[in-house]
Coordinates of C-alpha atoms and ligand atoms in Angstrom, one line a residue:
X1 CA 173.0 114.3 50.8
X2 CA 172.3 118.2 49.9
X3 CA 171.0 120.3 52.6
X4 CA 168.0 120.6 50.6
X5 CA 167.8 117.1 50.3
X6 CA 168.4 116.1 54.0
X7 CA 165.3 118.8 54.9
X8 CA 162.9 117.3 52.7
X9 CA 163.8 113.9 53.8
X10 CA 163.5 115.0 57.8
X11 CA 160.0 116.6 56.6
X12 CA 158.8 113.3 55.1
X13 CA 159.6 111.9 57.9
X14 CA 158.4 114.0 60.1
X15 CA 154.4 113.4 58.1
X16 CA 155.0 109.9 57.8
X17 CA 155.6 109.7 62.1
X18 CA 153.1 112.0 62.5
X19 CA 150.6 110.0 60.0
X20 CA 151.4 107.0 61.7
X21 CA 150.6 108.6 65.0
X22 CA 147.2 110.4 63.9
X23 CA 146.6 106.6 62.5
X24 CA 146.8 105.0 65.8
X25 CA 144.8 107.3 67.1
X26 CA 142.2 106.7 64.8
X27 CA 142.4 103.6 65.2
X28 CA 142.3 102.8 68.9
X29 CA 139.5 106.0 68.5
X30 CA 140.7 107.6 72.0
X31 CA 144.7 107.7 72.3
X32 CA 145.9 111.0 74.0
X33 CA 149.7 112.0 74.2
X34 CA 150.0 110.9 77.8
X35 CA 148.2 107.2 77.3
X36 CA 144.8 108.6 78.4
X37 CA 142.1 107.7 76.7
X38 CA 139.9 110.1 75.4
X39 CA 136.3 110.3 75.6
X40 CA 134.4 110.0 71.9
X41 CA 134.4 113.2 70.0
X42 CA 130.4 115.0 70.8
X43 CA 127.9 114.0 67.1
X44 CA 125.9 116.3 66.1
X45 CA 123.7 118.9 67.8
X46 CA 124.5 119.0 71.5
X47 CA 121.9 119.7 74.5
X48 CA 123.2 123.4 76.2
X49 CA 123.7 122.8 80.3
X50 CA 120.4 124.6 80.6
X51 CA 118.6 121.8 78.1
X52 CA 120.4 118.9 80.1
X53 CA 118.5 120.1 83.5
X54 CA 115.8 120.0 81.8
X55 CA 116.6 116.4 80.5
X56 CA 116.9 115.2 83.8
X57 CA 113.9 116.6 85.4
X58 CA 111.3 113.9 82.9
X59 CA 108.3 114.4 84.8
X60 CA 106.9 117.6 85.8
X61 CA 103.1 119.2 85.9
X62 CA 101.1 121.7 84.4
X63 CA 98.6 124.2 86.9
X64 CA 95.7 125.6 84.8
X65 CA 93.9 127.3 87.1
X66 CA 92.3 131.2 86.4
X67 CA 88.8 132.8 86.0
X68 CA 88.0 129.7 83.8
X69 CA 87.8 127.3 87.0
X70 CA 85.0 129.9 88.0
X71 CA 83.2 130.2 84.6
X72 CA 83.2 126.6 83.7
X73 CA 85.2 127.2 80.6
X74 CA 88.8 126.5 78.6
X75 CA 89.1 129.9 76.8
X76 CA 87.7 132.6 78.4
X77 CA 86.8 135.9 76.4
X78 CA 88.7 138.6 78.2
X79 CA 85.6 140.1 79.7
X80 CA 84.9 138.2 83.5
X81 CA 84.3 140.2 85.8
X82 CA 87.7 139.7 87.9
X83 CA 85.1 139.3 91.4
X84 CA 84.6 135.7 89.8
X85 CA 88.2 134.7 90.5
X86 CA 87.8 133.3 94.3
X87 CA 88.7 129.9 95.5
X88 CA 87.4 129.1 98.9
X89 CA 89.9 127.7 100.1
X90 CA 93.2 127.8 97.9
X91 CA 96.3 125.6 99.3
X92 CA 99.7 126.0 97.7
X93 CA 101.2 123.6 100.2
X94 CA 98.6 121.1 99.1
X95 CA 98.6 121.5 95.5
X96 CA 102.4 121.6 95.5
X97 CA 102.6 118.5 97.9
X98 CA 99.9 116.6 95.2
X99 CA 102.8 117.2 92.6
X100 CA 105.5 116.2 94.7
X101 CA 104.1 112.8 95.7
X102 CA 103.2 112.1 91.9
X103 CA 106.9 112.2 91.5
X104 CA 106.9 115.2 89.5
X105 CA 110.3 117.7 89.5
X106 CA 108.3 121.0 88.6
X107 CA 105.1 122.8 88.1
X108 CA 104.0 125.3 85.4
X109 CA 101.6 127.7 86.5
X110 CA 99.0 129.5 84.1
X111 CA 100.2 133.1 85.5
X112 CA 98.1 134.3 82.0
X113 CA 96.0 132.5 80.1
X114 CA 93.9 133.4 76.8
X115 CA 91.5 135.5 79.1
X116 CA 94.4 137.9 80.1
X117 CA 93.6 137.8 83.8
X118 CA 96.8 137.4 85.6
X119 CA 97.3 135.4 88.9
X120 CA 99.7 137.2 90.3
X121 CA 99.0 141.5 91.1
X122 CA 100.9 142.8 88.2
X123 CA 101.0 146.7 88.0
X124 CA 100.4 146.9 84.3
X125 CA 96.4 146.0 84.3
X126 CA 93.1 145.6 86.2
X127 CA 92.4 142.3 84.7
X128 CA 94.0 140.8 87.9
X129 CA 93.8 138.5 91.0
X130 CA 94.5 142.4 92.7
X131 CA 90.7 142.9 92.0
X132 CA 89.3 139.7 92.7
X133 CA 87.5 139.4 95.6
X134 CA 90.3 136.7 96.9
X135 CA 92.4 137.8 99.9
X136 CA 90.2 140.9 99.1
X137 CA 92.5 141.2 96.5
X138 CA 95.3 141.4 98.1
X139 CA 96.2 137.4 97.1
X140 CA 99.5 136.2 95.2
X141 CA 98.6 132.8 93.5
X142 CA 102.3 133.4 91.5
X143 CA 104.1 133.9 94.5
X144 CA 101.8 131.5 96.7
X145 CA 102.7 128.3 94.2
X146 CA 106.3 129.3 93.6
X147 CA 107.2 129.4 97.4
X148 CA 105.5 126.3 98.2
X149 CA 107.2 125.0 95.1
X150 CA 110.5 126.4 96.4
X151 CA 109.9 124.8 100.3
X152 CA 108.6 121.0 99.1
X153 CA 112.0 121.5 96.8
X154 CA 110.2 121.9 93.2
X155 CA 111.3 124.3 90.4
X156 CA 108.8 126.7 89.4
X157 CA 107.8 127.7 85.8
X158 CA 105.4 130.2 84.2
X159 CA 102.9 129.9 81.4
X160 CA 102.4 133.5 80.0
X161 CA 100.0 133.6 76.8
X162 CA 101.3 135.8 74.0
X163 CA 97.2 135.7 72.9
X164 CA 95.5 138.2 74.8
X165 CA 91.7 138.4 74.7
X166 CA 91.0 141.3 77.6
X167 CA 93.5 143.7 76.1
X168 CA 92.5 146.6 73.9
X169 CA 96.1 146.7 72.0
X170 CA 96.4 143.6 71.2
X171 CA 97.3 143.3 67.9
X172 CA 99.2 146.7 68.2
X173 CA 103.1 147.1 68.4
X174 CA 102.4 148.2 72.3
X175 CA 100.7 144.7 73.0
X176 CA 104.4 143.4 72.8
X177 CA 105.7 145.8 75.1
X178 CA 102.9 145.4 77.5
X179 CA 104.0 141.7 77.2
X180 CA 107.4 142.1 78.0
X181 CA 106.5 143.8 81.0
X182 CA 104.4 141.2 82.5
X183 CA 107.0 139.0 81.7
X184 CA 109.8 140.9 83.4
X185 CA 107.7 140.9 86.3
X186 CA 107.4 137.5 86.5
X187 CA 111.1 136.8 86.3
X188 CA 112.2 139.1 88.7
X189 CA 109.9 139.2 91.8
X190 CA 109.2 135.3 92.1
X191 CA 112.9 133.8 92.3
X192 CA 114.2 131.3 90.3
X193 CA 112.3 130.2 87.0
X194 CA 113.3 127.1 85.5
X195 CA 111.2 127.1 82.2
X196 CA 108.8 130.1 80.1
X197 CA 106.3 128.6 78.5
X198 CA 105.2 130.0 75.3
X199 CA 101.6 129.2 74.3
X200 CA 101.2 128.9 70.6
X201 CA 96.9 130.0 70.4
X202 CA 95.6 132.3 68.8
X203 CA 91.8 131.8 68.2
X204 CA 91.1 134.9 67.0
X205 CA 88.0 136.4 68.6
X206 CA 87.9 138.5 71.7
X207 CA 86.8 141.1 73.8
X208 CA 89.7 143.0 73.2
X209 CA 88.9 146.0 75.8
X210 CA 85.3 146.0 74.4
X211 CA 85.7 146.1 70.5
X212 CA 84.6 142.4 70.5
X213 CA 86.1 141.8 67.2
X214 CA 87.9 138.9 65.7
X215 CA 91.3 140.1 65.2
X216 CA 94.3 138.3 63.3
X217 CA 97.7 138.8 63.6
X218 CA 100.9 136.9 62.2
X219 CA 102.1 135.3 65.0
X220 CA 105.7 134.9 62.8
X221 CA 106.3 138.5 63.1
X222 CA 103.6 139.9 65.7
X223 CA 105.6 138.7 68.8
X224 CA 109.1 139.8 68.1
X225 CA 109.8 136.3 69.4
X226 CA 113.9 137.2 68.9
X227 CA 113.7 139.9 71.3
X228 CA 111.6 138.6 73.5
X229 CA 113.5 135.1 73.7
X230 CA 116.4 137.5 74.5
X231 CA 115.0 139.6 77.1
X232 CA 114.3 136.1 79.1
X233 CA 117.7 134.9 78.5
X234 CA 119.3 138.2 80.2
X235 CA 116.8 137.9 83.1
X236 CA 116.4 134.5 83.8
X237 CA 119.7 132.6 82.0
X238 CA 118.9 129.3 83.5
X239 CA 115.1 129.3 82.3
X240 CA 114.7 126.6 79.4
X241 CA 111.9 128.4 76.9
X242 CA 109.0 126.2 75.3
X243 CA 107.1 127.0 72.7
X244 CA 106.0 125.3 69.1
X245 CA 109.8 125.5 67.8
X246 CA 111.5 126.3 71.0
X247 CA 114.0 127.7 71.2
X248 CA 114.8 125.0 73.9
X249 CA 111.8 122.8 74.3
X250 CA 109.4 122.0 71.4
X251 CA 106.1 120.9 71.4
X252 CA 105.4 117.2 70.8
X253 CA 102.6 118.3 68.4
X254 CA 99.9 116.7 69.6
X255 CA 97.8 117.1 73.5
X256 CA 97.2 113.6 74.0
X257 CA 101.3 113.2 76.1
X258 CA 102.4 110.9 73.4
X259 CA 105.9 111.3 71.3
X260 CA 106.6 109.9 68.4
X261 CA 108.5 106.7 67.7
X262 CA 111.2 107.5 67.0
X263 CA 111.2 111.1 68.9
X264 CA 114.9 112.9 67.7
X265 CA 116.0 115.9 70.5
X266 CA 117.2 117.3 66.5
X267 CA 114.7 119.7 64.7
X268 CA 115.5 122.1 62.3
X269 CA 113.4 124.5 63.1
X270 CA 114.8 126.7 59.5
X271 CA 115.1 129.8 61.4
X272 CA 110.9 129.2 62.3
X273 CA 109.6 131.2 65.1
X274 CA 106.1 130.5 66.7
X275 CA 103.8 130.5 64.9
X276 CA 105.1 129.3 61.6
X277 CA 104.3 125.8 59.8
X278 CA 107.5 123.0 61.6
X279 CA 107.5 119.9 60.5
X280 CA 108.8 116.9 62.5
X281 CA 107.4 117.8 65.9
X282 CA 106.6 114.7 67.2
X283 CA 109.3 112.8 65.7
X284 CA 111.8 115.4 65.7
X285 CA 114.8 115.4 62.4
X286 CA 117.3 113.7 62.1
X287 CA 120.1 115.3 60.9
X288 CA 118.8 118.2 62.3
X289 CA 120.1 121.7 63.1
X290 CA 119.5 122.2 66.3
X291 CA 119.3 120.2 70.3
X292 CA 115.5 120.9 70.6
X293 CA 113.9 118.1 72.1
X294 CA 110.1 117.6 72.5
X295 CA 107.7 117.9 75.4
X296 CA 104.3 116.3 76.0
X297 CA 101.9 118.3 77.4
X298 CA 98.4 116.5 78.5
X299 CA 95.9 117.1 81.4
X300 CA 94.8 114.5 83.9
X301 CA 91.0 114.9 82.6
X302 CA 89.8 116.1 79.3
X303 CA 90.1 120.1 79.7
X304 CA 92.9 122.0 80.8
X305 CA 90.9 123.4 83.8
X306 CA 88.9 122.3 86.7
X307 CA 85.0 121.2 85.4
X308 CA 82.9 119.5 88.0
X309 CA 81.2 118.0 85.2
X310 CA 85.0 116.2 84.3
X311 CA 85.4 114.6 88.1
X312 CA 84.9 111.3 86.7
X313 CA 87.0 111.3 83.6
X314 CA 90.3 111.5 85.2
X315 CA 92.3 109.6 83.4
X316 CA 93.3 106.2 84.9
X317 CA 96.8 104.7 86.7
X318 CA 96.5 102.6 83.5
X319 CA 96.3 105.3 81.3
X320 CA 98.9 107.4 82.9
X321 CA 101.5 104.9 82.5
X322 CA 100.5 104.6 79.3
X323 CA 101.3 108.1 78.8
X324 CA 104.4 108.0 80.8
X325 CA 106.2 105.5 78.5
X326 CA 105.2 107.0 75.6
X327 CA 106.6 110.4 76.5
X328 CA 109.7 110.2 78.9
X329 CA 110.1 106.5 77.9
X330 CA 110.3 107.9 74.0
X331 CA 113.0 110.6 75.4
X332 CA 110.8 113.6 75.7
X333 CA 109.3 115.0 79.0
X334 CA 105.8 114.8 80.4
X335 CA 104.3 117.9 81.3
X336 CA 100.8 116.5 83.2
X337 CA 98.4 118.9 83.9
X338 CA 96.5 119.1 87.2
X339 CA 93.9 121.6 87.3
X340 CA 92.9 123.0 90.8
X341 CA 89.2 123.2 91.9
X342 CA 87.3 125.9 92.9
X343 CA 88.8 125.6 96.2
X344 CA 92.4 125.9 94.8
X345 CA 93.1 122.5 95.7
X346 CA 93.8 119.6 93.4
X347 CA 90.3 117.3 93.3
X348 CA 90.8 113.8 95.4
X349 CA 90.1 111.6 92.2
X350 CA 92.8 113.3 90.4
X351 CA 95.1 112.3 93.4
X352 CA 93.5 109.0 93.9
X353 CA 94.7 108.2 90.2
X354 CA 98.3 109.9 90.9
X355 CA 98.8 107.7 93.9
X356 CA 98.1 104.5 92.2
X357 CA 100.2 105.7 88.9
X358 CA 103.1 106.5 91.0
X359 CA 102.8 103.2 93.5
X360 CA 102.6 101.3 90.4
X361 CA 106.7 103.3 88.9
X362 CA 108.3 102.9 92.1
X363 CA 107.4 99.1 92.3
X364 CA 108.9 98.7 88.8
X365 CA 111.7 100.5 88.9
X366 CA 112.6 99.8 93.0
X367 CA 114.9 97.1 91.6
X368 CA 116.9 97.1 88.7
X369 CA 118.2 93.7 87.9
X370 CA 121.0 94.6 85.5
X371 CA 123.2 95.6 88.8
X372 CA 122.9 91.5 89.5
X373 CA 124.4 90.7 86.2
X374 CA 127.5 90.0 84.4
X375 CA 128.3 92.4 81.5
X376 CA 130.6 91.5 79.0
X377 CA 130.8 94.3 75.8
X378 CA 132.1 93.4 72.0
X379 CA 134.1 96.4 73.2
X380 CA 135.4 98.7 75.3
X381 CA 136.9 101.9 73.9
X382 CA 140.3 102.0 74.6
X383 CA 140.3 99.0 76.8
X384 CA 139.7 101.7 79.7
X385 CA 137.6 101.0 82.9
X386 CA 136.1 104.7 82.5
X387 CA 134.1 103.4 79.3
X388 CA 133.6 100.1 80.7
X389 CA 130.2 98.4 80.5
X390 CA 129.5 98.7 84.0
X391 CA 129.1 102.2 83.6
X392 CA 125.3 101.3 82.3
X393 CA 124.8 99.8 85.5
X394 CA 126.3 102.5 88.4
X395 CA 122.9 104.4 88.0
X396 CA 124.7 107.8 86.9
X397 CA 123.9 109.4 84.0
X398 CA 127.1 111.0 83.4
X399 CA 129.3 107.7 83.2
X400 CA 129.3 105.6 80.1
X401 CA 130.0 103.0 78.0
X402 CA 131.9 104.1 74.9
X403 CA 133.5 101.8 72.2
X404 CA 136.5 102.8 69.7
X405 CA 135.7 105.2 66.6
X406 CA 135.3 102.3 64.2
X407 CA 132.9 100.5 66.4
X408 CA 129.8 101.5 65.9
X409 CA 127.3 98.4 66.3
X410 CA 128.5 96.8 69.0
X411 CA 126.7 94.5 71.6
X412 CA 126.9 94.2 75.2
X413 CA 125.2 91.0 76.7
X414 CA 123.8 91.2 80.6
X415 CA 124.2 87.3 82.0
X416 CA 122.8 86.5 85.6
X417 CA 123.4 83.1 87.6
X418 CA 119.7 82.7 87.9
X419 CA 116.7 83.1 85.2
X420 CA 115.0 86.8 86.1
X421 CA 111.6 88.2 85.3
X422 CA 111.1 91.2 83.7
X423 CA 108.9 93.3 81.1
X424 CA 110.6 96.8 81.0
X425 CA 113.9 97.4 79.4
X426 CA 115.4 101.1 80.4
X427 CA 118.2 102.9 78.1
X428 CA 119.4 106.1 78.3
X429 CA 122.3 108.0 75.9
X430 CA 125.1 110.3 77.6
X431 CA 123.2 113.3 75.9
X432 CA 126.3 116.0 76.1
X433 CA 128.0 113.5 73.0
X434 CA 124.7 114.1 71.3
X435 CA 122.3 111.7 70.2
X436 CA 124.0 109.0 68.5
X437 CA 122.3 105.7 68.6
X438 CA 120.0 105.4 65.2
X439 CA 119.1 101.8 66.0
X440 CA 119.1 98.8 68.4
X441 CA 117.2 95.5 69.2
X442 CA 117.2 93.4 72.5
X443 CA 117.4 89.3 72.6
X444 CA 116.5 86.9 75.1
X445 CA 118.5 84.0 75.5
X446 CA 115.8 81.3 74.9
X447 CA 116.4 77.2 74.1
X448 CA 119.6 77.3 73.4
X449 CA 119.8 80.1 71.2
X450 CA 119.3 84.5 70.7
X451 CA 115.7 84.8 70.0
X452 CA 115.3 89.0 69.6
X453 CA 112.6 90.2 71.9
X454 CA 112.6 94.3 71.2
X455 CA 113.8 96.6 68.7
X456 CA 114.1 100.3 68.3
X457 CA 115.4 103.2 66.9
X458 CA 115.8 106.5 68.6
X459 CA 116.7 106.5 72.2
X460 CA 118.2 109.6 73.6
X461 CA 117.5 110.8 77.6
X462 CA 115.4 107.6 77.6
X463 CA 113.7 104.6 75.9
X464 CA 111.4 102.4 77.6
X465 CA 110.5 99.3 76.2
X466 CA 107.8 97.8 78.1
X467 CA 106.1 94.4 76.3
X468 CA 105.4 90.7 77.7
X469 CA 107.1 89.1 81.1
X470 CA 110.6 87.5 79.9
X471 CA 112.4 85.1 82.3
X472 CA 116.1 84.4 81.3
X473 CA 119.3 84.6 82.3
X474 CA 121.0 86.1 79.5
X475 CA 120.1 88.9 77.4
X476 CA 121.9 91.2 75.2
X477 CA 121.9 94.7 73.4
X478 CA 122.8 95.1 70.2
X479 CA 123.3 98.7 69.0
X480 CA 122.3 98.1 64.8
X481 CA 122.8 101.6 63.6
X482 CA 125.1 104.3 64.8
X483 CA 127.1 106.7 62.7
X484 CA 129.3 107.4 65.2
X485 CA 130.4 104.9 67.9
X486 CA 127.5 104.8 70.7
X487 CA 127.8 106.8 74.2
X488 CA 125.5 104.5 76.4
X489 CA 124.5 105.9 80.0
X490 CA 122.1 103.1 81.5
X491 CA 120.9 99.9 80.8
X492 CA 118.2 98.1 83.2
X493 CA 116.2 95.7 83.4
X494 CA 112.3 96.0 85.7
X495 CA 109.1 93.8 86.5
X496 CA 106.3 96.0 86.4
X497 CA 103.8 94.6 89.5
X498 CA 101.0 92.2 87.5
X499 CA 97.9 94.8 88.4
X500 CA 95.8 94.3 90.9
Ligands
FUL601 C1 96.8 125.4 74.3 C2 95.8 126.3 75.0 O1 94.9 126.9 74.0 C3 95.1 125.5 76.0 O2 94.0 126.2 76.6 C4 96.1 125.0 77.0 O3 96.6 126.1 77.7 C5 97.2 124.3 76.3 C6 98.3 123.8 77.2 O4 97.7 125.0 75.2 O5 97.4 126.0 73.2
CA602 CA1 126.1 105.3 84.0

């Protein structure tokens, strides 16, 4: 054999081993050089670690509270005389320890709303809590809430509105800069912010330091959102930031706390800035661009601030729940807003529904029976315990059960000695692979045969599927649709308490 010959031959070789190796690999979906078995390669748009915290907090509430509470009113014009601003007896501790007990991770406070008059003293206007005649104006609300949030072990977050009705430049390039200012106030006097919420009004009309015009701006270019997204990111790089299209949090698209069904984390947002027509908010897009999954915001009564007139419309336990599974249980998270009285305190029927909503989720989910059961998967990728069924089961939300590349609609089956009881099915994806699952249904196990009780699509941080009392004692998950092979993080099974 030439030399030329016997090198071309070594190099066939040579692709053909290495073919046959990258083939195996392929095949078993997970081989590594030293037998490990790797995890699944991440799909798609991924959450950043900033996006995951979020993930995980679900549940977290919304503090409207400013010279509105005093007025009687949702949007106030940007002329109140700052005097009216004066609870009688405002309680951080106790709004804070409302929140707490509701379950919720966070709270949002309205340090600006539409009206301009910020809660907390800020050196750049009058239109402040520092002329109120609270604490004769010497009172914090900002730093009140976000240390009592801090000591009962809450994040804190700030609503600032970019729609300003008390100030004279509005509309003007030095609006934005005035903006920026508040907002570097906030993020670097009151500790640790975990989200910035952008508000995306802007009504029009105002008092606008007296010209009392309606004045229109394009909120696309206005707001210099890119710089301003960026000036929150160098001051505060752990702070998620809301708005219509993000860039971290969306907006669900509606104020009633329901996603849609099926509601993607993906949006392609096109480059759109607040502001600008998205489409797909409450279901999210899918393929889409970018990790930007959706929030529900929705108050506890009908406004977004305190109204005497609203004390009995709080919305019910039964409604709450309600809310709650079709927001975290669709994957998103619920932002529920709590308005404070005129005291500063959070009203007793607000709480009195809270108590009941929350006494009503720990029953249900104070026992999960899939930990009793016997899980047996189609398959297991690799063969390897550390993607082993029983990963859905070790309530963490950072183990998994993972099948080979080429599996991608496999089934897992949940099998207990004795028949249980149960209405609410809980799933949940191992977000940092991204969201992979496109599809699934649930059967029972009924006379003798698989009689499917549930189907769905997208599941993501979360899916609850809450329907009719089952009693079985087999059930299983099949995953229809994937284009990937599924990362699954929890699967569990809960009897909701028959109401009283
Ligand atoms: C809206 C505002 O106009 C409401 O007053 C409220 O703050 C709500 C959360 O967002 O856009
Ligand atoms: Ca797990």
């Amino acid at each position: 054999m030439s030399t030329k010959l016997q090198v071309y031959c070594r190099g066939l070789l040579l692709v053909v081993f290495l073919g046959c190796g990258f083939l195996s690999v392929c095949q078993a979906g997970a081989g590594s050089a030293d037998g490990a078995v790797l995890p699944p390669a991440p799909y798609g748009p991924v959450p950043s670690e900033r996006q995951l915290r979020w993930h995980a907090m679900e549940f977290y509430g919304f503090l409207h509270f400013t010279v509105n509470t005093f007025t009687d009113k949702e949007w106030g014009y940007g002329d109140e005389d700052e005097k009216v601003f004066n609870p009688t007896a405002f309680d951080a501790g106790q709004i804070v320890s409302v929140a707490k007990a509701a379950g919720m991770k966070g709270l949002i406070l309205t340090a600006k709303h539409h009206d301009g008059f910020c809660l907390w003293p800020s050196q750049y206007t009058e239109h402040s809590v520092k002329n109120s005649g609270w604490k004769d104006g010497h009172g914090d609300v900002v730093k009140e809430i976000s240390l009592a949030c801090r000591k009962q072990g809450l994040k804190f977050g700030v609503y600032l509105s970019p729609w300003d009705r008390n100030r004279k430049d509005y509309g003007q390039p030095g609006y934005i800069t005035y903006y920026r200012s508040e907002l570097r106030e906030l993020l670097t006097n009151y500790g640790e912010i975990c989200t910035v919420w952008f508000d995306g009004a802007n009504g029009g009309d105002g008092f606008y330091g007296g010209a009392k015009e309606t004045r229109r701006i394009d909120a696309r270019t206005f707001y210099d959102w890119p710089n301003t997204w960026q000036q929150v990111r160098e001051l505060m790089p752990n702070a998620v930031m809301f708005s219509d299209v993000g860039p971290d949090v969306r907006w669900v698209g509606n104020e009633h706390g329901f996603a849609g069904d099926p509601c993607w984390a993906t949006l392609s947002p096109d480059g759109g800035f607040p502001g600008g027509e998205v489409k797909g908010l409450n279901s999210g897009q899918r393929p889409g661009t970018s990790w930007i999954p959706a929030e529900c915001d929705v108050s506890i009564r009908p406004g977004w601030f305190y109204h005497a007139s609203e004390d009995q419309k709080v919305k019910t336990p039964a409604k709450l729940l309600e809310i709650y599974y079709k927001s975290v249980g669709h994957g998103a998270c619920l932002n529920l807003n709590l308005p404070p009285d005129r005291r500063g305190q959070i009203n007793e029927n607000d709480m009195r529904s809270l108590r009941e909503f929350r006494r009503i989720l720990d029953e249900t989910f104070a026992t999960d029976l899939a930990i009793q059961a016997k899980l047996t998967a189609s398959n297991t990728r690799g063969g390897a315990k550390a993607f082993a069924p029983t990963n859905l089961t070790d309530s963490s939300r950072d183990t998994y059960w993972a099948t080979d590349d080429a599996v991608r609609t496999p089934e897992v089956t949940f099998e207990w000695s004795q028949p249980v009881r149960f209405n609410v099915v809980n799933l949940r994806e191992y977000l940092p692979l991204g969201q992979r699952v496109e599809a699934f249904a649930l059967d029972q196990w009924k006379d003798g045969q698989w009689v499917e009780f549930a189907r769905g699509t997208s599941i993501g941080n979360r899916r609850l599927i809450r329907g009719d009392y089952i009693t079985t004692d087999r059930v299983r998950l099949r995953i229809t649709q994937a284009p990937v092979c599924p990362a699954l993080s929890e699967a569990g099974f809960y009897a909701e308490p028959l109401q009283k």
